[in-house]
Coordinates of C-alpha atoms and ligand atoms in Angstrom, one line a residue:
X1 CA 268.6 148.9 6.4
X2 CA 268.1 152.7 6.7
X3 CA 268.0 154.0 10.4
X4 CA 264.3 155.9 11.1
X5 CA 266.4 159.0 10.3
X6 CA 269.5 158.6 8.7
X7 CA 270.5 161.7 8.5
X8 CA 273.0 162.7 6.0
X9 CA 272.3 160.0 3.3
X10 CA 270.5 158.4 1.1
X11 CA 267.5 160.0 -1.3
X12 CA 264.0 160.9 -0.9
X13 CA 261.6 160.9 -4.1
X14 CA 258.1 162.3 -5.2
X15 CA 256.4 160.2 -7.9
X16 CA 253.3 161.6 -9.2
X17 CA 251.5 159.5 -12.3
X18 CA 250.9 161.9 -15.1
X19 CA 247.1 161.7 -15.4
X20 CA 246.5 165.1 -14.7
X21 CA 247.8 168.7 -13.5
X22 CA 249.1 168.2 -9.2
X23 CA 245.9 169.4 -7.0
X24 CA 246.3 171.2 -3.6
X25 CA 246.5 167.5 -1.8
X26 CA 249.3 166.1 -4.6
X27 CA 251.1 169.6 -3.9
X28 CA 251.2 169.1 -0.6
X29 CA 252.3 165.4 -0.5
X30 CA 254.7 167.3 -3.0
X31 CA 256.0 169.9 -0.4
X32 CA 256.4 167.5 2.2
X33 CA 258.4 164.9 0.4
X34 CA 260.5 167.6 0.1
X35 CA 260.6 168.9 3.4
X36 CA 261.4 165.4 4.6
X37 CA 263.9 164.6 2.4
X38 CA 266.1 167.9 2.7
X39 CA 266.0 168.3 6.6
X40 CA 267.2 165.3 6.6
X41 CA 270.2 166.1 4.1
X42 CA 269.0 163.6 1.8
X43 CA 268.9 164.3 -1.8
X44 CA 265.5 164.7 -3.8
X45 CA 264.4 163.2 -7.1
X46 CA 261.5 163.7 -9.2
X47 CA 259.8 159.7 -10.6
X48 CA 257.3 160.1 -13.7
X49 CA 255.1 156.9 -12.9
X50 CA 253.8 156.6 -16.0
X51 CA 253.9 153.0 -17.4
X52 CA 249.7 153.1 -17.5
X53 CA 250.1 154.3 -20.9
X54 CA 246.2 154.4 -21.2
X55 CA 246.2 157.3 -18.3
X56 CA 249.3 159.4 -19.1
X57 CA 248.3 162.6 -21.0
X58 CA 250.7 164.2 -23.4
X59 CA 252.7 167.6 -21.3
X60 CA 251.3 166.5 -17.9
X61 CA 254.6 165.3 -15.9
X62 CA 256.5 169.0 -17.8
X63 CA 253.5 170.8 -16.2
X64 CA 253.8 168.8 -12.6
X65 CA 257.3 169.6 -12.4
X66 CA 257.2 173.2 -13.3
X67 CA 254.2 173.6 -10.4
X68 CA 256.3 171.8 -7.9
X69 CA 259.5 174.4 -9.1
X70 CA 257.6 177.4 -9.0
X71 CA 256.7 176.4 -5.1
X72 CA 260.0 176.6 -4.9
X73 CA 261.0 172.7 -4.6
X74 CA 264.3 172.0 -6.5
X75 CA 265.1 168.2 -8.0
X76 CA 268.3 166.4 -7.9
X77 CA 269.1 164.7 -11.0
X78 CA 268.6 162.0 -12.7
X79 CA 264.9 162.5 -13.4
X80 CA 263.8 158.8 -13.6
X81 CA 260.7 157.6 -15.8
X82 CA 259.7 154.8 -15.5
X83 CA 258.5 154.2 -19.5
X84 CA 262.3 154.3 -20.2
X85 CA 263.1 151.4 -17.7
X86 CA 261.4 148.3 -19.6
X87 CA 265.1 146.5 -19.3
X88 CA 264.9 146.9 -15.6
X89 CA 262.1 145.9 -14.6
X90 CA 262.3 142.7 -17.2
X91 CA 265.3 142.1 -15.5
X92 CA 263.8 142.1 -12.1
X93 CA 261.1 139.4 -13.8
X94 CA 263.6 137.0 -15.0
X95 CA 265.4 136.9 -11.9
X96 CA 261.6 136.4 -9.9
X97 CA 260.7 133.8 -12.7
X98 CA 260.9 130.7 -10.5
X99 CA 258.8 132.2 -8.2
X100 CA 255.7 133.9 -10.1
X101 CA 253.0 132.2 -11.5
X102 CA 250.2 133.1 -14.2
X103 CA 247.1 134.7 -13.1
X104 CA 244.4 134.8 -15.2
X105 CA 241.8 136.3 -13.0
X106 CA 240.2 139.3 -14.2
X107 CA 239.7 142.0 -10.9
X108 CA 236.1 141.0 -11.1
X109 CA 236.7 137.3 -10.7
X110 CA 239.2 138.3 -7.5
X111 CA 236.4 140.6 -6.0
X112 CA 233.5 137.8 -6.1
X113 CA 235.8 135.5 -4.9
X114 CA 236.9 137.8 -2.1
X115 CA 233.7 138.3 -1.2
X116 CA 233.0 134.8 -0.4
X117 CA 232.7 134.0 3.3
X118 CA 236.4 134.1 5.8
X119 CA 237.9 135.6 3.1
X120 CA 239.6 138.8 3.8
X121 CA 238.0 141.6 1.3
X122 CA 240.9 142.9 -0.9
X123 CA 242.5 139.8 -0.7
X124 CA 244.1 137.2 -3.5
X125 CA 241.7 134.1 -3.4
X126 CA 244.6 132.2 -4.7
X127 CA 242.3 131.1 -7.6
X128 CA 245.2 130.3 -10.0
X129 CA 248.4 129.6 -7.5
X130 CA 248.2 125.9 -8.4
X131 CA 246.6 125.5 -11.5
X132 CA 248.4 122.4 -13.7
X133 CA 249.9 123.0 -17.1
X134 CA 247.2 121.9 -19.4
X135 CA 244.9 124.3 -17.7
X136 CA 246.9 127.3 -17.8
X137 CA 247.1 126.2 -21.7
X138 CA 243.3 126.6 -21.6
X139 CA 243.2 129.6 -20.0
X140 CA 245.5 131.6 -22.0
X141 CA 243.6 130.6 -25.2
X142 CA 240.9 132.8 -23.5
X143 CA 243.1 135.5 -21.5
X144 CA 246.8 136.7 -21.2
X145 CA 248.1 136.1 -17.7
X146 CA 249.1 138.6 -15.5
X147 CA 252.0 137.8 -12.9
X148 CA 252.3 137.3 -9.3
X149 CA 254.6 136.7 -7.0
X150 CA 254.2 133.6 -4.1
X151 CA 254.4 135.8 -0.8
X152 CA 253.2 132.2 0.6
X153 CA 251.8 134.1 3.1
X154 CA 254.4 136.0 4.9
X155 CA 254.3 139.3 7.4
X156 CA 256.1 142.1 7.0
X157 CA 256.2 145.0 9.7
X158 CA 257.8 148.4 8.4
X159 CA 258.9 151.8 10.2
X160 CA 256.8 154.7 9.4
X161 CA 257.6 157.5 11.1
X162 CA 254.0 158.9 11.3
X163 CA 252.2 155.4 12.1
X164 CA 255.3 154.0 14.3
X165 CA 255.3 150.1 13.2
X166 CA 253.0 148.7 10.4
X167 CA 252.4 144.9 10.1
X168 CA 250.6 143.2 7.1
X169 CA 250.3 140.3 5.9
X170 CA 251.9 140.0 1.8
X171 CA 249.8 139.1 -1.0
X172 CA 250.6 137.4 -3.9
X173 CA 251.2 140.7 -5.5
X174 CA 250.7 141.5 -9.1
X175 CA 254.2 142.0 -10.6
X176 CA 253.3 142.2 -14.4
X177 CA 249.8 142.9 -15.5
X178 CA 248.1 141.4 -18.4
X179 CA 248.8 143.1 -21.5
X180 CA 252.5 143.1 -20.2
X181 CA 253.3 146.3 -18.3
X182 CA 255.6 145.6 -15.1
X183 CA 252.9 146.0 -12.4
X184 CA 253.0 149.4 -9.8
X185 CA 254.2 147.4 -6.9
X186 CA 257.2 146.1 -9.0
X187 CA 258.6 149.2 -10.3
X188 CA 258.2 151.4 -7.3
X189 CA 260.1 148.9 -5.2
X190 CA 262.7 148.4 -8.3
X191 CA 262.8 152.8 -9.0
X192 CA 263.6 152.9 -5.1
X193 CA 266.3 150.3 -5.3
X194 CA 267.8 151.6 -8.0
X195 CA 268.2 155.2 -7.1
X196 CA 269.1 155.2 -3.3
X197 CA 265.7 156.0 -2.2
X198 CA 265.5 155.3 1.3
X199 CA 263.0 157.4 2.9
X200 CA 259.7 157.0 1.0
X201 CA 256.8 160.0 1.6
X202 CA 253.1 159.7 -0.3
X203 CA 249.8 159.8 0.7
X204 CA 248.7 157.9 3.5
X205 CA 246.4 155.8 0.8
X206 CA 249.2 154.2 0.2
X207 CA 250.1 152.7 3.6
X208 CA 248.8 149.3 3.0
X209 CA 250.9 149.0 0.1
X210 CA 254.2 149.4 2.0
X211 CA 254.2 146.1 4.0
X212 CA 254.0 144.0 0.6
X213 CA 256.8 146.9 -1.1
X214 CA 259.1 146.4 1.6
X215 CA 259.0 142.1 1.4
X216 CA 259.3 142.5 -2.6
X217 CA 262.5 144.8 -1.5
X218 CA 263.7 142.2 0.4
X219 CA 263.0 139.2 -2.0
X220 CA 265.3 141.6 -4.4
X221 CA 267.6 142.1 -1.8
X222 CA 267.4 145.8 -1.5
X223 CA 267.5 147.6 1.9
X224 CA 263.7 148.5 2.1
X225 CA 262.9 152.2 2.6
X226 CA 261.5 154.7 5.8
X227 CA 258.1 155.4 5.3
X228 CA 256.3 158.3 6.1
X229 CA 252.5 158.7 4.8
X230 CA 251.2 161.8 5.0
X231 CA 246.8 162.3 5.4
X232 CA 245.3 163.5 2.3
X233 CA 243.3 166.5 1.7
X234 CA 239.6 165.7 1.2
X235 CA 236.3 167.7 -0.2
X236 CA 233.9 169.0 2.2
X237 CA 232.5 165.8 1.8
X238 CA 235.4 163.9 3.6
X239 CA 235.8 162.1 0.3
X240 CA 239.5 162.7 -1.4
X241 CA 240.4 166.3 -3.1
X242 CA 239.9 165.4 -7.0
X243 CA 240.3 167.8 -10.2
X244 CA 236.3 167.7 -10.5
X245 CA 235.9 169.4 -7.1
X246 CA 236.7 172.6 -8.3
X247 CA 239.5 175.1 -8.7
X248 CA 242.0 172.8 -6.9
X249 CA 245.5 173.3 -9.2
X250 CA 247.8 176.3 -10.0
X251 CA 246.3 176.7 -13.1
X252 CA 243.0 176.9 -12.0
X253 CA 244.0 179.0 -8.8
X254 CA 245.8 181.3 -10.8
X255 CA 242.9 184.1 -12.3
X256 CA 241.9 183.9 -9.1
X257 CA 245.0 185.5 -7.9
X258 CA 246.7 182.7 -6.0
X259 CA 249.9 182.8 -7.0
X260 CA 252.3 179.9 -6.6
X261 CA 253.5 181.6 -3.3
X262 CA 250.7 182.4 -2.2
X263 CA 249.7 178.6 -2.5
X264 CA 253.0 177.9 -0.9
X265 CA 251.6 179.7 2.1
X266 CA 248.2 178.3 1.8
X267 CA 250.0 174.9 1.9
X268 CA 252.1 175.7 4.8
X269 CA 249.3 177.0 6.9
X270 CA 247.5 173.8 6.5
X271 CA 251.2 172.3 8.1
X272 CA 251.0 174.5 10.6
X273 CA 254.4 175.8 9.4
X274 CA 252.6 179.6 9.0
X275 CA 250.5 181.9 10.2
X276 CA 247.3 182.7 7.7
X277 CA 248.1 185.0 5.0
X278 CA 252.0 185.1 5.9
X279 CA 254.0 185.0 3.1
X280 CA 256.8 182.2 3.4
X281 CA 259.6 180.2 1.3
X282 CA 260.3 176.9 1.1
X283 CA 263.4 177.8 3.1
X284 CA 261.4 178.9 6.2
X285 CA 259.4 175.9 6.2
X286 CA 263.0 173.9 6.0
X287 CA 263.6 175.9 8.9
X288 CA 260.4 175.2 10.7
X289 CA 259.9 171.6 9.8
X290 CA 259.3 169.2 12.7
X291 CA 257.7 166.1 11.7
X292 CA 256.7 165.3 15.0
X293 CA 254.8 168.3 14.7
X294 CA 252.7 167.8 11.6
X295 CA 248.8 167.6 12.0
X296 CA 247.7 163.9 11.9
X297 CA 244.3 164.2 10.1
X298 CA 243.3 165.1 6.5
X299 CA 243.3 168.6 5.3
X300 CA 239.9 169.5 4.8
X301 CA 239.7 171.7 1.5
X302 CA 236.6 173.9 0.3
X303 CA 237.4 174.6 -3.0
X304 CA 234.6 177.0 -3.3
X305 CA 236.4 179.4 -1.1
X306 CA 239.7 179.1 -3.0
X307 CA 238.1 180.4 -6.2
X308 CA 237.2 183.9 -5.6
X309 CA 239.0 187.1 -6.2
X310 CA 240.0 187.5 -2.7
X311 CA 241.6 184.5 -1.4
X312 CA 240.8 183.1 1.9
X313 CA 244.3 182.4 2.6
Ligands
LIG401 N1 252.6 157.2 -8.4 C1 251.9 157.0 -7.2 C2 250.8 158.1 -7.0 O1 250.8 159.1 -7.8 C3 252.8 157.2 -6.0 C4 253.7 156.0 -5.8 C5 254.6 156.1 -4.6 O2 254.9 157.2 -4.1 O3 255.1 155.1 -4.2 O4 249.9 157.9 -6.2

């Protein structure tokens, strides 16, 4: 198990999904990931999450790596995407086959279910945990199963070092999806395993997830990372920074005349790691970084303000 700091080792990791160009928020996340990972003398990878072939778009992960670069982040090798690590992640499967079952729910089913009364919203109703043989038959005449995992209903407490200790209880989590992709939850926890990643920092939508991560880490008997989930940046209307609220990414910034250092500063301002307007480098903020020190609630971003031809730093 990695200390809460462990200084000196190990490997921190971003691991944006290629759906679309990094906004200010994913930047951030970005930036910090980084900042965490380097003050602690860790090294720092870049993960392409994209094995949701239907939402990867064709020169997005080149164009997210050369907007992180040109804040001035730098990536230790390997890069590691995940569409090139089917054999893993099978691998990982066959070794979890005596203890996943078929699912043929479709996320509809699950939410109705859910719903019902003393359930817990969110939750797996169980629906096909016990089903016999012949009826799994039928149901795959109708529907290809996705896989889960039998958590049989365990807790899992992890260390995050913004929101101390985090207790959940697991779900039967999804390890293969339907049409045969190994599921989020499965390769992250694999992707860690497999590169040393033992300090993990992403948006703080994330935190629920890490409880089940960190048991499916253990089930694979790898040492389970430090957490750190950073707040998001949201609209004006407290709802979460998206592409369609504006000019939010370096390319839109950019006539504008934000360059990528002055973003860097915009970023870092929001960190309280600079002064408005000051003009900094990833370097300074090394030097400044104190995550003890980082605001606790969501950045608050007015993309309206950002566009114009006189930026409001
Ligand atoms: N690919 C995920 C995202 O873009 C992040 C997964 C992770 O950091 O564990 O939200």
């Amino acid at each position: 198990m990695s200390s809460d700091t462990g200084s000196g080792v190990g490997a921190g990791r971003y691991a944006p999904s290629p759906t679309g160009d990094l906004h200010l928020g994913n930047l951030r996340t970005g930036v910090l990931a980084w900042l965490f990972a380097r003050s602690t003398g860790r090294s720092f990878g870049l993960r392409i999450e994209d094995l949701d072939a239907a939402r990867v778009r064709a020169g997005v992960a080149e164009r997210q790596r050369a907007d992180l670069e040109s804040l001035g982040l730098d990536f230790d090798p390997p890069l590691v995407v995940q569409s090139a690590r089917s054999a893993a992640y099978a691998a990982t499967l066959a070794g979890l086959a005596d203890r996943t079952y078929e699912c043929f729910c479709t996320r509809r089913e699950i939410a109705e279910a859910a719903s019902a009364p003393h359930r817990e919203p969110g939750r797996y109703p169980g629906t096909c945990r016990d089903l016999t043989p012949v009826q799994r038959a039928d149901r795959r005449r109708v529907r290809a199963p996705a896989l889960r995992i039998r958590a049989e209903g365990a807790q899992r407490t992890v260390t995050d070092l913004l929101h101390g200790a985090v207790s959940g209880e697991v779900d039967d989590i999804v390890v293969r999806r339907n049409d045969g992709v190994p599921a989020y939850q499965l390769a992250v926890v694999v992707d860690d395993g497999a590169f040393g990643v033992d300090q993990v920092v992403r948006g703080d939508d994330l935190l629920s997830s890490a409880p089940g991560q960190a048991w499916l880490a253990d089930q694979l008997d790898l040492p389970a990372p430090t957490y750190a989930h950073v707040p998001l940046a949201l609209n004006a209307a407290g709802r979460r920074l998206a592409k369609r609220d504006g000019a939010v990414t370096l390319a839109d910034l950019a006539p504008s005349g934000w360059t990528p250092a002055r973003v860097l500063g915009l970023l870092a301002g929001s960190l309280d790691l600079a002064e408005p307007g000051e003009s900094v480098t990833t370097a300074d903020l090394l030097s400044r970084f104190d995550p003890a020190r980082l605001p606790r609630e969501p950045w608050i971003v007015e993309p309206g303000e950002l566009g114009t031809d006189r930026p409001a730093g």
